[in-house]
Tab-separated table of C-alpha atoms in Angstrom:
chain	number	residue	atom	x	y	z
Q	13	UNK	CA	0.000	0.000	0.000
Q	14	UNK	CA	1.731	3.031	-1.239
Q	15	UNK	CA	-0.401	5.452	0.992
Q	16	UNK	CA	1.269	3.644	4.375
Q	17	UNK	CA	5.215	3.813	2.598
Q	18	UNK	CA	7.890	4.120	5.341
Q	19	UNK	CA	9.233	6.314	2.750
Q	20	UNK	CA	6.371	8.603	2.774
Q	21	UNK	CA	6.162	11.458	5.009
Q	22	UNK	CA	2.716	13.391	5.127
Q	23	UNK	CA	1.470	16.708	6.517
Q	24	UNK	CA	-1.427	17.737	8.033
Q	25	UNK	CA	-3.914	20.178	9.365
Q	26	UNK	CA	-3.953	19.548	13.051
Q	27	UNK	CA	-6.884	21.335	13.390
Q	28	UNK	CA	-9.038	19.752	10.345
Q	29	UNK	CA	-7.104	16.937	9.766
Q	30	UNK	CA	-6.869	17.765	6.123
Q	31	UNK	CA	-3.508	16.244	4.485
Q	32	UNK	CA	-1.515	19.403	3.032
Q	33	UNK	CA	1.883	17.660	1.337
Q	34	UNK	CA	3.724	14.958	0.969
Q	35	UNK	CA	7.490	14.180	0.729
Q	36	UNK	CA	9.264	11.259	-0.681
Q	37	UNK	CA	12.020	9.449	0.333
Q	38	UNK	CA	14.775	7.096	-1.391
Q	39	UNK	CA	14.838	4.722	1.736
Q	40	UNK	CA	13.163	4.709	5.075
Q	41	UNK	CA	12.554	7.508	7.103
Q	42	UNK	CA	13.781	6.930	10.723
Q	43	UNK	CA	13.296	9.808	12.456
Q	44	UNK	CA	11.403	13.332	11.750
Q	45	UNK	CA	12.080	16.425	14.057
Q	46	UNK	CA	10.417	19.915	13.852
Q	47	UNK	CA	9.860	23.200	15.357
Q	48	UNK	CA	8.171	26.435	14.096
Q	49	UNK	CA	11.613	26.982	11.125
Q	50	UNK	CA	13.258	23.905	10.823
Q	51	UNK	CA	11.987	20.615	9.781
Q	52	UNK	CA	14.660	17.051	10.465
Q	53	UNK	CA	14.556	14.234	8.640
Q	54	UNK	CA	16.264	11.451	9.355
Q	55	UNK	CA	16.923	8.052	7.026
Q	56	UNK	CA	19.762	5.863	7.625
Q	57	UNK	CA	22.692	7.314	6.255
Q	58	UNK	CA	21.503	10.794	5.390
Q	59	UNK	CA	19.755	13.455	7.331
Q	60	UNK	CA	17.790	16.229	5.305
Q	61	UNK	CA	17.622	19.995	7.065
Q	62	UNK	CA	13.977	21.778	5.153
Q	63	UNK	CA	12.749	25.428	6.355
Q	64	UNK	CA	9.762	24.317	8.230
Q	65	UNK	CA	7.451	27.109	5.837
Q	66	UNK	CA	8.441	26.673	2.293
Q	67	UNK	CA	9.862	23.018	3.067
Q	68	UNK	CA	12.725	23.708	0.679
Q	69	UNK	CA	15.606	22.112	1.504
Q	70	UNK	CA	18.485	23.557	3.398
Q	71	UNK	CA	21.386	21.390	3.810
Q	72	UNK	CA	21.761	17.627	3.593
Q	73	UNK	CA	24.489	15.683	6.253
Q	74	UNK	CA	26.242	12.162	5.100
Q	75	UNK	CA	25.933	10.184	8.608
Q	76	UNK	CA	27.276	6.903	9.573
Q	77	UNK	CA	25.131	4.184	9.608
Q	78	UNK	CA	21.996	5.209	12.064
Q	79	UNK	CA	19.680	1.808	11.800
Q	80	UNK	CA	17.845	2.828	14.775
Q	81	UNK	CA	17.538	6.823	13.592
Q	82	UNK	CA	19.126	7.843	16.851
Q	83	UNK	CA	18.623	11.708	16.812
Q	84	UNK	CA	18.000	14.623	19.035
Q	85	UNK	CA	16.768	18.130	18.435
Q	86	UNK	CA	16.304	21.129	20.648
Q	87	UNK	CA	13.022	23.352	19.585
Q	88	UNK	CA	14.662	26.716	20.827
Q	89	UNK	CA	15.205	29.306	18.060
Q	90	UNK	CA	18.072	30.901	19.945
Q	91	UNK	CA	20.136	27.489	20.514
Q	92	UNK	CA	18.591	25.005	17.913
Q	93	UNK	CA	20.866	22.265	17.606
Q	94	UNK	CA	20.456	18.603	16.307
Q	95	UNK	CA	22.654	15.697	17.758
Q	96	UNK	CA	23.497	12.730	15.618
Q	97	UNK	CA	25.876	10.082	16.093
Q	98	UNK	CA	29.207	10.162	14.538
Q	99	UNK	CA	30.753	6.600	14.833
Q	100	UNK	CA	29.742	3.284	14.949
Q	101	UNK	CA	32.167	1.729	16.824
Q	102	UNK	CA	32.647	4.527	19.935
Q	103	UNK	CA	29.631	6.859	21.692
Q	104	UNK	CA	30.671	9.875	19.784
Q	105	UNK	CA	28.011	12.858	19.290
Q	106	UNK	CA	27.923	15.104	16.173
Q	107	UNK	CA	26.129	18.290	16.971
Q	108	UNK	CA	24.770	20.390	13.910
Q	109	UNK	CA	23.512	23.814	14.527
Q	110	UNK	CA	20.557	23.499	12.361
Q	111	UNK	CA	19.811	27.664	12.049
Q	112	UNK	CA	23.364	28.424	11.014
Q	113	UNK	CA	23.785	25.097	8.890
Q	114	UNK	CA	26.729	24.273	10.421
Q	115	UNK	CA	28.872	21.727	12.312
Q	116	UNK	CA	28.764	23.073	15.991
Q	117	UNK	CA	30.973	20.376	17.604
Q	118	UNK	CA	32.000	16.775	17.724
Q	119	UNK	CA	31.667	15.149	21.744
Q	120	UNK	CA	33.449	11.699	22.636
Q	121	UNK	CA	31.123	10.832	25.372
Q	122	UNK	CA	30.773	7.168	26.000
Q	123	UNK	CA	33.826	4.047	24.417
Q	124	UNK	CA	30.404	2.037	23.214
Q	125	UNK	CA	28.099	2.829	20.281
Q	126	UNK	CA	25.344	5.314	21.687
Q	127	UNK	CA	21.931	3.872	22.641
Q	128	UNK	CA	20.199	7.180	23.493
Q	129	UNK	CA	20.627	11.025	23.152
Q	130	UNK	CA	18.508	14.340	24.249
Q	131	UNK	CA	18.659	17.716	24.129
Q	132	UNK	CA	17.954	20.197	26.772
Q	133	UNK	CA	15.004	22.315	25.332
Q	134	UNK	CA	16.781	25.657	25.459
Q	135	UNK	CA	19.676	23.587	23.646
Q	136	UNK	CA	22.786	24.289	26.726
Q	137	UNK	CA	23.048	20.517	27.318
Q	138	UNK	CA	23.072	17.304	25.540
Q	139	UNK	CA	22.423	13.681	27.804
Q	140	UNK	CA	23.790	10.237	25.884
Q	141	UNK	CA	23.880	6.528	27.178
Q	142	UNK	CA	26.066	4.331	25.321
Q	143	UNK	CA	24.926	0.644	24.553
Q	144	UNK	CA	26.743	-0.638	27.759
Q	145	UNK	CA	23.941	1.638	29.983
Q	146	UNK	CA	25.598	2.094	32.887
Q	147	UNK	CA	26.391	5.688	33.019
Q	148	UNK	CA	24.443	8.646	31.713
Q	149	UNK	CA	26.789	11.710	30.485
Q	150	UNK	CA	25.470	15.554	30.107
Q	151	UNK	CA	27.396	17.570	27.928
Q	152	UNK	CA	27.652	21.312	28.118
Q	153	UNK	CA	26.792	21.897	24.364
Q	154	UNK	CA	28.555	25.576	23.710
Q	155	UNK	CA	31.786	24.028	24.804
Q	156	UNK	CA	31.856	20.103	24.636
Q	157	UNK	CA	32.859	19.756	28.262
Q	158	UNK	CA	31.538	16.801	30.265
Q	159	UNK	CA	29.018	18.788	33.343
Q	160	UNK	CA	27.389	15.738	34.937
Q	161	UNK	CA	27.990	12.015	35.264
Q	162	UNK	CA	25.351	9.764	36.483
Q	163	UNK	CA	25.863	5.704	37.243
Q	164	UNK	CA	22.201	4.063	36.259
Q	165	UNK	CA	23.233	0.890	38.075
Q	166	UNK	CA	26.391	-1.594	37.505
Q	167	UNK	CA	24.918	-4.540	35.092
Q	168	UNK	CA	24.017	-3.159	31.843
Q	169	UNK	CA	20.802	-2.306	30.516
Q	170	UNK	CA	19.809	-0.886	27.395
Q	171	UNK	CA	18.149	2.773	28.101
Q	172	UNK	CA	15.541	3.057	25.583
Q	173	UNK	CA	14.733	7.464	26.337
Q	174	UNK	CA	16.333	9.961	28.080
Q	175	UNK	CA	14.281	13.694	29.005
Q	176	UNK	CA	15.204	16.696	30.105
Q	177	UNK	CA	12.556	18.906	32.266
Q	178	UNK	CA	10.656	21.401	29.966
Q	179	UNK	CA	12.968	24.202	31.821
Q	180	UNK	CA	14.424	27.119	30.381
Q	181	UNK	CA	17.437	27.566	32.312
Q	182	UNK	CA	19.147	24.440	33.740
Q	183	UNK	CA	16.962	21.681	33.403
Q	184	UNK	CA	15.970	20.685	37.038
Q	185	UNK	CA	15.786	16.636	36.042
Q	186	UNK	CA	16.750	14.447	33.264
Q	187	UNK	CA	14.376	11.474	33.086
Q	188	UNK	CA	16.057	7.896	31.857
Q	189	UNK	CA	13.964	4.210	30.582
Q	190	UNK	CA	15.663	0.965	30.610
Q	191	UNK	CA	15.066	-2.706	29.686
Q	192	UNK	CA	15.093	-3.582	33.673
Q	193	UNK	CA	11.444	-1.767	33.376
Q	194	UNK	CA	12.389	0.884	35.762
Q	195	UNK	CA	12.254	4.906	35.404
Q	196	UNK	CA	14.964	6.830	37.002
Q	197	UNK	CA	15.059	9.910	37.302
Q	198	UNK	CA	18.547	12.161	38.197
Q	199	UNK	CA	18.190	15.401	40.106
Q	200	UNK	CA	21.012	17.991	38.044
Q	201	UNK	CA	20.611	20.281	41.287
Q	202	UNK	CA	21.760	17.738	43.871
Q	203	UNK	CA	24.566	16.384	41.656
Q	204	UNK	CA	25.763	19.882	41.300
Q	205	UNK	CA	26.389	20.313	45.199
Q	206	UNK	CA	27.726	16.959	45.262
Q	207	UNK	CA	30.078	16.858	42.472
Q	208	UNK	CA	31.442	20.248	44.365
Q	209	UNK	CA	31.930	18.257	47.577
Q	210	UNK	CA	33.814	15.473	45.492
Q	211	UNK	CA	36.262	17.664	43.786
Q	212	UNK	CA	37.418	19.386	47.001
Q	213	UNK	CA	38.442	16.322	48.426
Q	214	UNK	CA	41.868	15.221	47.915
Q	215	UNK	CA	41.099	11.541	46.470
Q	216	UNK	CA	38.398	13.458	43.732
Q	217	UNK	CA	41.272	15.525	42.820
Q	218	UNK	CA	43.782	12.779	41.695
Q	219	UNK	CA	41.659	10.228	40.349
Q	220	UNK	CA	40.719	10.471	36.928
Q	221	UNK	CA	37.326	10.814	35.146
Q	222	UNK	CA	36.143	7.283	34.372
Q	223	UNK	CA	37.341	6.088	38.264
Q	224	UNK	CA	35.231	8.913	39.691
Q	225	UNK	CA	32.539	7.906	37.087
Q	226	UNK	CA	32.628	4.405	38.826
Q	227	UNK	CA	32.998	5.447	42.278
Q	228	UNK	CA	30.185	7.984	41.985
Q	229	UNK	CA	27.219	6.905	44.443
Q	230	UNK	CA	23.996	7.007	42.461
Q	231	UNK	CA	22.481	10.242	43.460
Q	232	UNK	CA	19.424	9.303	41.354
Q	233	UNK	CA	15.520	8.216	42.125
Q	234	UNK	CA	14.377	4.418	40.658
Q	235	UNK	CA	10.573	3.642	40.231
Q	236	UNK	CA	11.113	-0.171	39.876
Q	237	UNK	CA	8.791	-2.222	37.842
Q	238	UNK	CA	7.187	0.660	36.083
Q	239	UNK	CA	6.886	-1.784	33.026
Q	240	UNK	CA	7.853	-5.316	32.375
Q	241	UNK	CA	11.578	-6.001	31.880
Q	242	UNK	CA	12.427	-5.793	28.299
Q	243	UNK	CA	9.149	-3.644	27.320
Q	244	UNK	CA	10.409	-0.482	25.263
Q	245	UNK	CA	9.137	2.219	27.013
Q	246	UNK	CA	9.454	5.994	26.732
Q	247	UNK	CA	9.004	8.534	29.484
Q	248	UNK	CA	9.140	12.763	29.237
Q	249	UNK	CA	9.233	15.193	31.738
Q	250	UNK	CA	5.528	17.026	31.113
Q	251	UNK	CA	5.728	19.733	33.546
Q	252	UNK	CA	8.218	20.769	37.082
Q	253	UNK	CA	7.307	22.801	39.701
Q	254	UNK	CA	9.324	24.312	42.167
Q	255	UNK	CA	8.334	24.931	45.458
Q	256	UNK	CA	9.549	27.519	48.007
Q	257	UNK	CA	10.720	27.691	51.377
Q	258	UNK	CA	7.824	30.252	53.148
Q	259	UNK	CA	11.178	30.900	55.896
Q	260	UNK	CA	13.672	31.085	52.925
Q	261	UNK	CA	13.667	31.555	49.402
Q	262	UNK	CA	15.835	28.353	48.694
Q	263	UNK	CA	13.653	25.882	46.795
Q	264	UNK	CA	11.863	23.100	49.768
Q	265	UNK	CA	11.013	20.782	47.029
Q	266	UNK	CA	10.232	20.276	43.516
Q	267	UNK	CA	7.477	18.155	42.223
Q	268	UNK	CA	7.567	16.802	38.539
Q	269	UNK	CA	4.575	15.441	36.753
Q	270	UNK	CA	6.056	12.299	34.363
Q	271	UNK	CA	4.899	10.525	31.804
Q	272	UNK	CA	5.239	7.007	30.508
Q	273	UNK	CA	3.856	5.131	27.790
Q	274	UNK	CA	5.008	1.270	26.592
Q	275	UNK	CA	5.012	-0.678	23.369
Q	276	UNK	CA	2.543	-2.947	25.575
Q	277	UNK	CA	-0.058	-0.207	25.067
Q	278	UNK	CA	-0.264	1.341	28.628
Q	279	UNK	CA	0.017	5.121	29.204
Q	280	UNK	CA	0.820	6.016	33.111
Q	281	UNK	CA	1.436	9.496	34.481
Q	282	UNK	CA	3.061	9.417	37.858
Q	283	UNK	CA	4.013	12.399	39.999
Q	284	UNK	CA	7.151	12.896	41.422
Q	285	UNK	CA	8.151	14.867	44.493
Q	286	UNK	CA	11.830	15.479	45.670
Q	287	UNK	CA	12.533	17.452	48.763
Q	288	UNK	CA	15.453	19.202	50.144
Q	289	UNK	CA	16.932	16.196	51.981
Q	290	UNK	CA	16.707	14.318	48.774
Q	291	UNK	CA	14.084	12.467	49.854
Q	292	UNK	CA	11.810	11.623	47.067
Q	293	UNK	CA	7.797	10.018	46.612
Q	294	UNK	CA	6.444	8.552	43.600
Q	295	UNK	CA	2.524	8.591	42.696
Q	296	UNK	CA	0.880	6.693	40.190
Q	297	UNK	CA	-2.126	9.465	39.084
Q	298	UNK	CA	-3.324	8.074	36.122
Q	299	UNK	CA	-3.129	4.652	33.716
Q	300	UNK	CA	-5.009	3.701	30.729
Q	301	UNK	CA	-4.628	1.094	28.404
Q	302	UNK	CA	-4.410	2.356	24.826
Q	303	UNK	CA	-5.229	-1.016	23.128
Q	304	UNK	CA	-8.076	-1.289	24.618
Q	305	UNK	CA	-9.367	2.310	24.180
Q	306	UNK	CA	-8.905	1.854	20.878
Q	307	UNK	CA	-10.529	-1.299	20.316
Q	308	UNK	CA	-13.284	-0.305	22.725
Q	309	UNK	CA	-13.854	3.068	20.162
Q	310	UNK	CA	-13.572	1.085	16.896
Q	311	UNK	CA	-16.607	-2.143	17.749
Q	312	UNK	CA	-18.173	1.322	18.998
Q	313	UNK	CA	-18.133	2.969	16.079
């Protein structure tokens, strides 16, 4: 059926629903990114750059082989980037800056292929897992420098999403999705003051990067069992806020509102509270099952 081509992609209406154009591809089409003036597409060893309004195309970048259309892309105008990967056999990041059609930087972030990679929304800070999955890198975009380093856990697990928080400034959370069927989430704040304590101490200051990375307690929050082991799943940071000391105006807490949907069908939004003492509180507000709403709507109908 040529109307359901992977090498088709369509636009519509969102409002009518009324197709508008159509775009044709040589191969399949992996990935597709877009914000109000740029437009992504990704196929497996090309990526094209259109102008989101005219849909002409911009630029066109040769990529190593990307079977699983690994991409990210960061919707701000004033730092729009798009992160591809650059090798096959290492977790290196290319980052494109997609307004001035450039190559912004190359990162080395992980020694295994990459699994996963995000982009801050105001585009400051790039996340990547590598296929191993133990540790979870952030990388200060403007100038490729390593800020955070997370360990997941110690046996490896292949991390099917990372999210940042929707923030504008310095994303509060990034939000990870493994095979184990857990959800962590790691808290950029607390790291921040604990990475500070580490480096002042005589045995952070001598050891190199990937010991620390090993010796690093986990300074992260696990929801186990959030889906069955091996289920792809995908999770985003909807919404944070930020709650206020009424003696202080340091932060007391920050609550996150999560969501999570599975290749089994179910949808779950949890919310997620974090305190001051880094004490944290997961609740499950709402779960549907999407097969069955759909199934329900169509012997309905």
């Amino acid at each position: 059926m040529p109307s359901l081509s992977p090498r088709r992609l369509c636009f519509f209406n969102t409002t009518t629903g009324a197709p508008l154009r159509e775009m044709n591809f040589l191969t399949s089409i992996l990935a597709v990114r877009l914000n109000r003036k740029r437009l992504v597409v990704v196929l497996q060893e090309k990526t094209y750059i259109y102008d989101s309004n005219s849909l002409s195309m911009l630029d066109t970048i040769d990529t190593v082989p990307n079977l699983k259309g690994l991409c990210a892309f960061s919707p701000s105008l004033e730092g729009c980037f798009l992160a591809l990967p650059a090798s096959t056999a290492k977790g290196a990041v290319l980052v494109y800056n997609v307004m001035e059609l450039q190559l912004h930087c190359e990162i080395d972030a992980h020694r295994s292929p990459l699994a996963a990679i995000a982009l801050s929304s105001n585009g400051k800070y790039i996340a990547t897992a590598s296929e191993q999955g133990t540790i979870i890198r952030i990388h200060l975009v403007s100038e490729a420098t390593k800020s955070y380093s997370f360990r997941r856990g110690t046996c490896s697990s292949t991390i099917f999403s990372l999210s940042f928080a929707p923030s504008l400034q310095l994303p509060d959370i990034l939000v990870a999705t493994s095979s184990s069927g857990s959800v962590h989430i790691f808290s950029l704040g607390f790291e921040t003051n604990q990475r500070t304590k580490k480096s002042g101490s005589f045995l952070g200051s001598i050891l190199p990067c990937s010991v620390n990375d090993a010796l690093d307690p986990a300074h992260h929050h696990v929801l186990h069992n959030a889906v069955s082991a091996g289920v792809r799943s995908y999770a985003v940071v909807r919404k944070v806020d930020n709650v206020a000391d009424s003696s202080s105006s340091e932060i007391a807490s920050c609550r996150a509102i999560i969501s999570l949907i599975a290749y089994n069908g179910y949808f779950q939004e949890y919310a997620f509270t974090l305190n001051s003492q880094n004490e944290s509180t997961w609740s499950l507000e709402r779960e549907f099952n999407l097969v069955a709403v759909i199934s329900g709507n169509a012997e309905t109908s």
